[in-house]
Coordinates of N, CA, C and O in Angstrom, one line a residue:
X1 N 8.5 34.0 -14.1 CA 9.0 33.0 -13.2 C 8.6 31.6 -13.6 O 7.4 31.4 -14.0
X2 N 9.4 30.6 -13.5 CA 9.1 29.3 -13.9 C 8.3 28.5 -12.9 O 8.3 28.9 -11.7
X3 N 7.7 27.5 -13.3 CA 6.9 26.6 -12.4 C 7.8 25.9 -11.4 O 8.8 25.4 -11.7
X4 N 7.4 25.9 -10.1 CA 8.2 25.2 -9.1 C 8.4 23.7 -9.4 O 9.3 23.1 -9.0
X5 N 7.4 23.1 -10.1 CA 7.5 21.7 -10.4 C 8.7 21.4 -11.3 O 9.3 20.4 -11.4
X6 N 9.0 22.5 -12.2 CA 10.1 22.3 -13.1 C 11.4 22.5 -12.4 O 12.4 21.9 -12.8
X7 N 11.5 23.2 -11.3 CA 12.7 23.5 -10.7 C 13.1 22.4 -9.8 O 14.3 22.1 -9.6
X8 N 12.2 21.7 -9.1 CA 12.5 20.6 -8.2 C 12.8 19.4 -9.0 O 12.1 19.0 -9.9
X9 N 13.9 18.6 -8.7 CA 14.3 17.5 -9.4 C 13.3 16.3 -9.3 O 13.2 15.5 -10.1
X10 N 12.6 16.2 -8.1 CA 11.7 15.1 -7.9 C 10.3 15.3 -8.3 O 9.5 14.4 -8.2
X11 N 9.9 16.5 -8.8 CA 8.6 16.7 -9.1 C 8.4 16.9 -10.6 O 9.2 17.5 -11.3
X12 N 7.3 16.3 -11.1 CA 7.0 16.5 -12.5 C 5.5 16.5 -12.6 O 4.8 15.7 -12.0
X13 N 4.9 17.4 -13.4 CA 3.5 17.5 -13.5 C 3.0 17.0 -14.8 O 2.2 17.5 -15.5
X14 N 3.6 15.8 -15.3 CA 3.2 15.2 -16.6 C 1.8 14.7 -16.5 O 1.4 14.1 -15.5
X15 N 1.1 14.8 -17.6 CA -0.2 14.2 -17.8 C 0.0 12.8 -18.2 O 1.0 12.4 -18.7
X16 N -1.1 11.9 -18.0 CA -1.0 10.6 -18.5 C -0.7 10.6 -20.0 O -1.4 11.2 -20.8
X17 N 0.4 9.8 -20.4 CA 0.7 9.9 -21.8 C -0.2 8.9 -22.6 O -0.9 8.1 -22.0
X18 N 0.0 8.9 -23.9 CA -0.8 8.1 -24.8 C -0.5 6.6 -24.5 O -1.3 5.7 -24.6
X19 N 0.8 6.3 -24.1 CA 1.1 4.9 -23.9 C 0.4 4.4 -22.7 O -0.1 3.3 -22.7
X20 N 0.3 5.2 -21.6 CA -0.4 4.8 -20.4 C -1.9 4.6 -20.7 O -2.5 3.6 -20.2
X21 N -2.5 5.5 -21.4 CA -3.9 5.4 -21.7 C -4.1 4.1 -22.6 O -5.1 3.4 -22.5
X22 N -3.2 3.9 -23.5 CA -3.3 2.7 -24.4 C -3.2 1.4 -23.6 O -4.0 0.5 -23.9
X23 N -2.3 1.4 -22.6 CA -2.2 0.2 -21.8 C -3.5 -0.1 -21.0 O -4.0 -1.2 -21.0
X24 N -4.1 0.9 -20.5 CA -5.4 0.8 -19.8 C -6.5 0.3 -20.7 O -7.3 -0.6 -20.4
X25 N -6.6 0.9 -21.9 CA -7.6 0.5 -22.9 C -7.4 -0.9 -23.3 O -8.3 -1.7 -23.5
X26 N -6.1 -1.3 -23.6 CA -5.8 -2.7 -24.0 C -6.2 -3.7 -22.9 O -6.8 -4.7 -23.2
X27 N -5.9 -3.4 -21.6 CA -6.2 -4.3 -20.5 C -7.7 -4.5 -20.4 O -8.2 -5.6 -20.3
X28 N -8.5 -3.4 -20.6 CA -9.9 -3.5 -20.5 C -10.5 -4.3 -21.7 O -11.4 -5.1 -21.5
X29 N -9.9 -4.1 -22.9 CA -10.4 -4.8 -24.1 C -10.1 -6.3 -23.9 O -11.0 -7.1 -24.3
X30 N -8.9 -6.6 -23.4 CA -8.6 -8.1 -23.2 C -9.6 -8.7 -22.2 O -10.0 -9.8 -22.4
X31 N -9.8 -8.0 -21.1 CA -10.7 -8.5 -20.1 C -12.1 -8.7 -20.7 O -12.8 -9.7 -20.4
X32 N -12.6 -7.8 -21.4 CA -14.0 -7.9 -22.1 C -14.0 -9.1 -23.0 O -15.0 -9.9 -23.1
X33 N -13.0 -9.2 -23.8 CA -12.9 -10.4 -24.8 C -12.9 -11.7 -24.1 O -13.5 -12.7 -24.5
X34 N -12.1 -11.8 -23.0 CA -12.1 -13.0 -22.2 C -13.4 -13.3 -21.6 O -13.9 -14.5 -21.7
X35 N -14.1 -12.3 -21.1 CA -15.5 -12.6 -20.5 C -16.4 -13.0 -21.6 O -17.2 -13.9 -21.4
X36 N -16.4 -12.4 -22.8 CA -17.3 -12.8 -23.9 C -17.0 -14.2 -24.3 O -17.9 -15.0 -24.5
X37 N -15.7 -14.6 -24.4 CA -15.4 -16.0 -24.7 C -15.9 -17.0 -23.7 O -16.4 -18.0 -24.0
X38 N -15.7 -16.6 -22.4 CA -16.2 -17.5 -21.4 C -17.8 -17.7 -21.4 O -18.3 -18.8 -21.3
X39 N -18.5 -16.6 -21.7 CA -19.9 -16.6 -21.8 C -20.4 -17.5 -22.9 O -21.3 -18.3 -22.8
X40 N -19.7 -17.4 -24.1 CA -20.1 -18.2 -25.3 C -19.8 -19.6 -25.0 O -20.6 -20.5 -25.3
X41 N -18.7 -20.0 -24.3 CA -18.3 -21.3 -24.0 C -19.3 -21.9 -23.0 O -19.8 -23.1 -23.2
X42 N -19.7 -21.1 -22.0 CA -20.7 -21.6 -21.0 C -22.0 -21.9 -21.7 O -22.7 -22.9 -21.4
X43 N -22.5 -21.0 -22.6 CA -23.8 -21.2 -23.3 C -23.7 -22.5 -24.1 O -24.7 -23.3 -24.1
X44 N -22.6 -22.7 -24.8 CA -22.4 -23.9 -25.6 C -22.5 -25.2 -24.8 O -23.2 -26.1 -25.1
X45 N -21.8 -25.1 -23.6 CA -21.8 -26.3 -22.7 C -23.2 -26.5 -22.2 O -23.6 -27.7 -22.0
X46 N -23.9 -25.5 -21.8 CA -25.2 -25.6 -21.2 C -26.2 -26.2 -22.2 O -27.0 -27.1 -21.9
X47 N -26.1 -25.8 -23.5 CA -26.9 -26.4 -24.6 C -26.6 -27.9 -24.8 O -27.5 -28.7 -25.0
X48 N -25.3 -28.2 -24.8 CA -24.9 -29.5 -25.1 C -25.2 -30.5 -24.0 O -25.7 -31.6 -24.2
X49 N -24.9 -30.2 -22.8 CA -25.1 -31.1 -21.7 C -26.2 -30.8 -20.7 O -26.4 -31.5 -19.8
X50 N -26.9 -29.7 -20.9 CA -27.9 -29.3 -20.0 C -27.2 -28.6 -18.8 O -26.2 -29.0 -18.4
X51 N -27.9 -27.6 -18.2 CA -27.3 -26.9 -17.1 C -27.5 -27.7 -15.8 O -28.6 -28.0 -15.4
X52 N -26.4 -28.3 -15.4 CA -26.4 -29.1 -14.2 C -25.1 -29.0 -13.5 O -24.1 -28.7 -14.2
X53 N -25.1 -29.3 -12.3 CA -23.8 -29.4 -11.5 C -23.2 -30.7 -11.8 O -23.8 -31.7 -11.9
X54 N -21.9 -30.7 -11.9 CA -21.2 -32.0 -12.2 C -19.7 -31.9 -11.8 O -19.3 -31.0 -11.1
X55 N -18.9 -32.7 -12.5 CA -17.5 -32.8 -12.1 C -16.8 -31.6 -12.7 O -15.7 -31.3 -12.3
X56 N -17.3 -31.0 -13.8 CA -16.6 -29.9 -14.4 C -16.9 -28.6 -13.7 O -18.0 -28.4 -13.1
X57 N -16.0 -27.7 -13.7 CA -16.2 -26.4 -13.1 C -17.1 -25.5 -14.0 O -17.1 -25.6 -15.2
X58 N -18.0 -24.8 -13.3 CA -18.8 -23.8 -14.0 C -18.9 -22.5 -13.2 O -18.3 -22.4 -12.1
X59 N -19.7 -21.6 -13.6 CA -19.7 -20.3 -12.9 C -20.3 -20.3 -11.6 O -20.2 -19.3 -10.8
X60 N -21.0 -21.4 -11.2 CA -21.7 -21.5 -9.9 C -20.8 -22.1 -8.8 O -21.2 -22.1 -7.7
X61 N -19.6 -22.6 -9.2 CA -18.7 -23.2 -8.2 C -18.1 -22.2 -7.3 O -17.9 -21.0 -7.6
X62 N -17.9 -22.6 -6.0 CA -17.3 -21.6 -5.1 C -15.8 -21.4 -5.5 O -15.2 -22.2 -6.1
X63 N -15.4 -20.1 -5.2 CA -14.0 -19.8 -5.5 C -13.3 -19.3 -4.2 O -14.0 -18.8 -3.3
X64 N -12.0 -19.4 -4.1 CA -11.3 -18.9 -2.9 C -11.5 -17.4 -2.8 O -11.7 -16.7 -3.8
X65 N -11.5 -16.9 -1.5 CA -11.7 -15.5 -1.2 C -10.7 -14.6 -1.9 O -11.1 -13.6 -2.5
X66 N -9.5 -15.0 -2.0 CA -8.5 -14.2 -2.6 C -8.7 -14.0 -4.1 O -8.6 -12.9 -4.7
X67 N -9.1 -15.1 -4.8 CA -9.5 -15.0 -6.2 C -10.7 -14.1 -6.4 O -10.7 -13.4 -7.4
X68 N -11.7 -14.3 -5.5 CA -12.9 -13.4 -5.7 C -12.6 -12.0 -5.5 O -13.1 -11.1 -6.2
X69 N -11.7 -11.6 -4.5 CA -11.3 -10.2 -4.3 C -10.5 -9.7 -5.5 O -10.8 -8.6 -5.9
X70 N -9.6 -10.5 -6.0 CA -8.8 -10.1 -7.2 C -9.7 -9.8 -8.4 O -9.5 -8.8 -9.1
X71 N -10.7 -10.7 -8.6 CA -11.6 -10.5 -9.7 C -12.5 -9.2 -9.5 O -12.7 -8.4 -10.4
X72 N -12.9 -9.0 -8.3 CA -13.7 -7.8 -8.0 C -12.9 -6.5 -8.2 O -13.3 -5.5 -8.8
X73 N -11.6 -6.5 -7.7 CA -10.7 -5.3 -7.9 C -10.5 -5.1 -9.4 O -10.6 -3.9 -9.9
X74 N -10.3 -6.1 -10.2 CA -10.1 -6.0 -11.6 C -11.4 -5.5 -12.3 O -11.3 -4.6 -13.2
X75 N -12.5 -6.0 -12.0 CA -13.8 -5.6 -12.6 C -14.1 -4.2 -12.3 O -14.6 -3.5 -13.2
X76 N -13.8 -3.7 -11.1 CA -14.2 -2.4 -10.8 C -13.1 -1.3 -11.1 O -13.3 -0.1 -11.0
X77 N -12.0 -1.8 -11.6 CA -10.9 -0.9 -11.9 C -10.2 -0.2 -10.7 O -9.8 0.9 -10.8
X78 N -10.1 -1.0 -9.7 CA -9.5 -0.5 -8.4 C -8.0 -0.9 -8.3 O -7.5 -0.9 -7.2
X79 N -7.3 -1.3 -9.3 CA -6.0 -1.8 -9.2 C -5.1 -0.8 -8.6 O -4.3 -1.1 -7.6
X80 N -5.1 0.5 -9.1 CA -4.2 1.5 -8.5 C -4.5 1.8 -7.1 O -3.6 1.9 -6.2
X81 N -5.7 2.1 -6.7 CA -6.0 2.4 -5.3 C -5.7 1.3 -4.4 O -5.1 1.5 -3.3
X82 N -5.9 0.0 -4.8 CA -5.6 -1.1 -4.0 C -4.1 -1.3 -3.8 O -3.6 -1.6 -2.7
X83 N -3.3 -1.0 -4.9 CA -1.9 -1.1 -4.9 C -1.3 -0.1 -3.9 O -0.4 -0.3 -3.1
X84 N -1.8 1.2 -4.0 CA -1.3 2.2 -3.2 C -1.7 2.0 -1.8 O -0.9 2.3 -0.9
X85 N -2.8 1.5 -1.5 CA -3.2 1.1 -0.1 C -2.3 0.1 0.4 O -1.9 0.1 1.6
X86 N -1.8 -0.9 -0.4 CA -0.8 -1.8 0.0 C 0.5 -1.2 0.4 O 1.2 -1.6 1.3
X87 N 0.9 -0.1 -0.4 CA 2.1 0.6 -0.1 C 2.0 1.3 1.2 O 3.0 1.4 2.0
X88 N 0.9 1.9 1.6 CA 0.7 2.5 2.8 C 1.1 1.6 4.0 O 1.7 2.0 5.0
X89 N 0.7 0.3 3.9 CA 0.9 -0.7 4.9 C 2.3 -1.2 4.8 O 2.9 -1.6 5.8
X90 N 3.0 -1.2 3.6 CA 4.3 -1.8 3.5 C 5.4 -0.7 3.3 O 6.4 -1.0 2.8
X91 N 5.1 0.5 3.7 CA 6.0 1.6 3.6 C 7.4 1.3 4.1 O 8.4 1.6 3.4
X92 N 7.6 0.8 5.3 CA 8.9 0.5 5.8 C 9.7 -0.5 4.9 O 10.9 -0.3 4.7
X93 N 9.0 -1.5 4.4 CA 9.7 -2.5 3.5 C 10.1 -1.8 2.2 O 11.1 -2.2 1.6
X94 N 9.4 -0.9 1.7 CA 9.6 -0.3 0.4 C 10.7 0.8 0.5 O 11.6 0.8 -0.3
X95 N 10.6 1.7 1.4 CA 11.6 2.8 1.5 C 12.7 2.6 2.5 O 13.7 3.3 2.4
X96 N 12.6 1.6 3.3 CA 13.7 1.3 4.3 C 13.3 1.8 5.7 O 12.5 2.8 5.8
X97 N 14.0 1.3 6.7 CA 13.6 1.7 8.1 C 14.0 3.1 8.4 O 13.3 3.7 9.2
X98 N 15.1 3.6 7.9 CA 15.5 5.0 8.2 C 14.5 6.0 7.7 O 14.1 6.9 8.5
X99 N 14.1 5.9 6.5 CA 13.1 6.9 5.9 C 11.8 6.7 6.6 O 11.1 7.7 6.9
X100 N 11.4 5.4 6.8 CA 10.1 5.2 7.4 C 9.9 5.7 8.8 O 8.9 6.0 9.2
X101 N 11.1 5.8 9.5 CA 11.0 6.2 10.9 C 10.8 7.8 10.9 O 10.2 8.2 12.0
X102 N 11.1 8.5 9.9 CA 10.9 9.9 9.9 C 9.9 10.5 8.9 O 9.6 11.7 8.9
X103 N 9.4 9.6 7.9 CA 8.5 10.1 6.9 C 7.4 9.1 6.7 O 7.7 7.9 6.7
X104 N 6.2 9.6 6.6 CA 5.1 8.6 6.4 C 4.1 9.1 5.3 O 3.9 10.3 5.2
X105 N 3.6 8.2 4.5 CA 2.6 8.6 3.4 C 1.3 9.1 4.1 O 0.8 8.4 5.0
X106 N 0.8 10.2 3.5 CA -0.5 10.7 4.1 C -1.6 10.5 3.1 O -2.7 10.2 3.6
X107 N -1.4 10.8 1.8 CA -2.5 10.8 0.9 C -2.0 10.5 -0.5 O -0.9 10.8 -0.9
X108 N -2.9 9.8 -1.3 CA -2.6 9.5 -2.7 C -3.8 10.0 -3.5 O -4.9 9.7 -3.3
X109 N -3.4 10.9 -4.5 CA -4.4 11.4 -5.4 C -4.3 10.7 -6.7 O -3.4 10.8 -7.5
X110 N -5.3 9.8 -7.0 CA -5.3 8.9 -8.1 C -5.3 9.7 -9.4 O -4.7 9.3 -10.4
X111 N -6.1 10.7 -9.5 CA -6.3 11.5 -10.8 C -5.0 12.0 -11.3 O -4.7 12.0 -12.5
X112 N -4.1 12.5 -10.4 CA -2.9 13.2 -10.8 C -1.7 12.3 -10.4 O -0.5 12.6 -10.8
X113 N -1.9 11.1 -9.8 CA -0.8 10.2 -9.4 C 0.2 10.8 -8.5 O 1.4 10.7 -8.7
X114 N -0.3 11.6 -7.5 CA 0.6 12.3 -6.6 C 0.5 11.6 -5.2 O -0.6 11.5 -4.7
X115 N 1.6 11.2 -4.7 CA 1.7 10.7 -3.3 C 2.2 11.8 -2.4 O 3.3 12.3 -2.6
X116 N 1.4 12.1 -1.3 CA 1.8 13.1 -0.4 C 2.5 12.4 0.8 O 1.9 11.5 1.4
X117 N 3.7 12.9 1.2 CA 4.4 12.3 2.3 C 4.8 13.4 3.3 O 5.2 14.5 2.9
X118 N 4.6 13.1 4.6 CA 4.9 14.1 5.6 C 6.1 13.6 6.4 O 6.2 12.5 6.8
X119 N 7.1 14.5 6.6 CA 8.3 14.2 7.4 C 8.2 14.9 8.7 O 7.5 15.9 8.9
X120 N 9.0 14.4 9.7 CA 8.9 14.9 11.1 C 9.9 16.0 11.3 O 9.9 16.7 12.3
X121 N 10.8 16.3 10.3 CA 11.7 17.5 10.4 C 12.0 18.0 9.1 O 11.8 17.4 8.1
X122 N 12.4 19.3 9.0 CA 12.7 19.9 7.8 C 13.9 19.3 7.1 O 14.0 19.2 5.9
X123 N 14.8 18.7 7.9 CA 16.0 18.1 7.4 C 15.6 16.8 6.6 O 16.1 16.6 5.5
X124 N 14.7 16.0 7.2 CA 14.2 14.8 6.5 C 13.4 15.2 5.3 O 13.4 14.5 4.2
X125 N 12.6 16.3 5.3 CA 11.8 16.7 4.2 C 12.8 17.1 3.0 O 12.5 16.7 1.9
X126 N 13.9 17.8 3.3 CA 14.8 18.1 2.3 C 15.5 16.9 1.7 O 15.6 16.8 0.5
X127 N 15.9 16.0 2.6 CA 16.5 14.7 2.1 C 15.5 13.9 1.2 O 15.9 13.4 0.2
X128 N 14.2 13.9 1.6 CA 13.3 13.1 0.8 C 13.0 13.8 -0.5 O 12.8 13.1 -1.5
X129 N 13.1 15.1 -0.6 CA 13.0 15.8 -1.9 C 14.1 15.5 -2.8 O 13.9 15.3 -4.0
X130 N 15.3 15.3 -2.3 CA 16.4 14.9 -3.1 C 16.3 13.4 -3.5 O 16.8 13.1 -4.6
X131 N 15.7 12.6 -2.7 CA 15.5 11.2 -3.1 C 14.2 10.9 -3.8 O 13.9 9.8 -4.1
X132 N 13.4 11.9 -4.2 CA 12.1 11.7 -4.7 C 12.1 10.9 -6.0 O 11.3 10.0 -6.2
X133 N 13.0 11.2 -6.9 CA 13.1 10.5 -8.2 C 13.3 9.0 -8.0 O 12.7 8.1 -8.6
X134 N 14.2 8.7 -7.1 CA 14.5 7.3 -6.8 C 13.3 6.6 -6.1 O 13.0 5.4 -6.4
X135 N 12.6 7.3 -5.2 CA 11.5 6.7 -4.6 C 10.3 6.5 -5.6 O 9.6 5.5 -5.5
X136 N 10.1 7.4 -6.5 CA 9.1 7.3 -7.5 C 9.4 6.0 -8.4 O 8.5 5.2 -8.7
X137 N 10.7 5.8 -8.7 CA 11.1 4.7 -9.5 C 10.8 3.4 -8.7 O 10.3 2.4 -9.3
X138 N 11.2 3.4 -7.4 CA 11.0 2.2 -6.6 C 9.5 1.9 -6.4 O 9.1 0.7 -6.5
X139 N 8.7 2.9 -6.2 CA 7.3 2.7 -6.0 C 6.6 2.2 -7.3 O 5.7 1.3 -7.3
X140 N 7.0 2.8 -8.4 CA 6.5 2.3 -9.7 C 6.9 0.9 -10.0 O 6.2 0.1 -10.7
X141 N 8.1 0.5 -9.6 CA 8.5 -0.9 -9.7 C 7.6 -1.8 -8.9 O 7.3 -2.9 -9.4
X142 N 7.2 -1.4 -7.7 CA 6.4 -2.2 -6.8 C 4.9 -2.2 -7.3 O 4.2 -3.2 -7.2
X143 N 4.4 -1.1 -7.8 CA 3.0 -0.9 -8.1 C 2.6 -1.0 -9.5 O 1.4 -1.3 -9.8
X144 N 3.5 -0.9 -10.4 CA 3.2 -0.8 -11.8 C 3.6 0.5 -12.4 O 3.5 1.6 -11.7
X145 N 4.0 0.6 -13.6 CA 4.5 1.8 -14.2 C 3.4 2.9 -14.3 O 2.3 2.7 -14.6
X146 N 3.8 4.1 -13.8 CA 2.9 5.2 -13.9 C 1.9 5.4 -12.7 O 1.1 6.3 -12.7
X147 N 2.0 4.5 -11.7 CA 1.1 4.6 -10.6 C 1.4 5.9 -9.8 O 0.5 6.6 -9.3
X148 N 2.6 6.2 -9.5 CA 3.1 7.4 -8.8 C 4.0 8.2 -9.7 O 5.0 7.7 -10.2
X149 N 3.6 9.4 -10.0 CA 4.4 10.3 -10.9 C 5.1 11.3 -10.1 O 6.2 11.8 -10.5
X150 N 4.5 11.8 -9.0 CA 5.1 12.8 -8.2 C 5.0 12.5 -6.7 O 3.9 12.0 -6.3
X151 N 6.0 12.8 -6.0 CA 6.0 12.7 -4.5 C 6.0 14.1 -4.0 O 6.9 14.9 -4.2
X152 N 4.9 14.5 -3.3 CA 4.8 15.8 -2.7 C 5.2 15.7 -1.2 O 4.6 14.9 -0.5
X153 N 6.3 16.4 -0.9 CA 6.9 16.3 0.4 C 6.4 17.4 1.3 O 6.6 18.6 0.9
X154 N 5.9 17.1 2.5 CA 5.5 18.1 3.4 C 6.4 18.1 4.6 O 6.8 17.0 5.1
X155 N 6.8 19.2 5.2 CA 7.6 19.3 6.3 C 6.8 19.1 7.6 O 5.6 18.8 7.5
X156 N 7.4 19.3 8.8 CA 6.6 19.1 10.0 C 5.5 20.1 10.1 O 5.6 21.3 9.6
X157 N 4.5 19.8 10.8 CA 3.4 20.7 11.1 C 3.8 21.8 12.0 O 4.5 21.5 13.0
X158 N 3.4 23.0 11.8 CA 3.8 24.1 12.7 C 3.0 24.0 13.9 O 1.8 23.6 13.9
X159 N 3.5 24.5 15.1 CA 2.7 24.4 16.3 C 1.6 25.4 16.2 O 1.7 26.5 15.6
X160 N 0.5 25.1 16.9 CA -0.7 25.9 16.9 C -0.5 27.1 17.8 O -0.1 26.8 19.0
X161 N -0.7 28.3 17.4 CA -0.5 29.4 18.3 C -1.8 29.6 19.1 O -2.9 29.7 18.5
X162 N -1.6 29.7 20.4 CA -2.8 29.9 21.2 C -2.8 31.4 21.6 O -1.8 32.0 21.9
X163 N -4.0 31.9 21.5 CA -4.2 33.3 21.9 C -4.7 33.4 23.3 O -5.8 32.9 23.5
X164 N -4.0 33.9 24.2 CA -4.4 34.0 25.6 C -5.2 35.3 25.9 O -5.4 36.1 25.1
X165 N -5.6 35.5 27.2 CA -6.3 36.6 27.6 C -5.5 37.9 27.6 O -6.1 39.0 27.4
X166 N -4.2 37.8 27.8 CA -3.4 39.0 27.9 C -2.7 39.4 26.5 O -1.8 40.2 26.5
X167 N -3.2 38.9 25.5 CA -2.7 39.2 24.2 C -3.4 40.4 23.5 O -4.6 40.5 23.6
X168 N -2.7 41.3 22.9 CA -3.3 42.4 22.3 C -4.1 42.0 21.0 O -3.6 41.2 20.3
X169 N -5.2 42.5 20.8 CA -6.0 42.2 19.5 C -5.2 42.5 18.3 O -4.6 43.6 18.2
X170 N -5.1 41.6 17.4 CA -4.4 41.9 16.1 C -2.9 41.6 16.2 O -2.1 41.7 15.3
X171 N -2.4 41.2 17.4 CA -1.0 40.9 17.6 C -0.6 39.6 16.8 O -1.4 38.7 16.7
X172 N 0.6 39.6 16.3 CA 1.1 38.4 15.6 C 2.2 37.7 16.3 O 3.0 37.0 15.7
X173 N 2.4 37.9 17.6 CA 3.3 37.2 18.3 C 4.6 37.9 18.5 O 4.7 39.2 18.4
X174 N 5.8 37.2 18.7 CA 7.0 37.8 19.0 C 7.5 38.8 17.9 O 8.2 39.7 18.1
X175 N 7.2 38.5 16.6 CA 7.6 39.4 15.5 C 6.9 40.7 15.6 O 7.4 41.7 14.9
X176 N 5.9 40.9 16.4 CA 5.2 42.2 16.5 C 5.9 43.2 17.3 O 5.6 44.4 17.2
X177 N 6.8 42.8 18.2 CA 7.4 43.7 19.1 C 8.4 44.7 18.5 O 8.8 45.6 19.2
X178 N 8.9 44.4 17.3 CA 10.0 45.2 16.8 C 9.5 46.2 15.7 O 10.3 46.8 15.0
X179 N 8.3 46.3 15.5 CA 8.0 47.2 14.5 C 6.7 47.6 14.3 O 6.2 48.2 13.5

């Protein structure tokens, strides 16, 4: 029997390709080179003019909060989790009000790039499975290529069965009466 991920049109279990890994490595190498260049320039300036505060910008100057947060996110490698967290908050703007009214994102698994979405009815779960490829494309357009590879669609949660005092031990409910 074949894998269910191969049968569903919106699901793919692809591993990160060489191109994606190369992009990440290139981004990290560029950032390291930029930092080294800044450090060399700062040392040269400090030797030439002496380390002092002045009219020119240096590493001790205050920076806007947004710029400091962006630098922290980049340094720590939190781009994908931060982007997906933004999607959780902007879900209605990304997928539209109709889908957002019936489906909500529940969890994002960064290692496998799987976004789990729960729908309030089986009809909406089926509809979202049919739209999964388009949603993956739209989310990757918003977040960056390869951030979301698979959308895992969950149907509505089943009601919890309560076992009362008058229930026979081992009974499985109404299906138990016919056989």
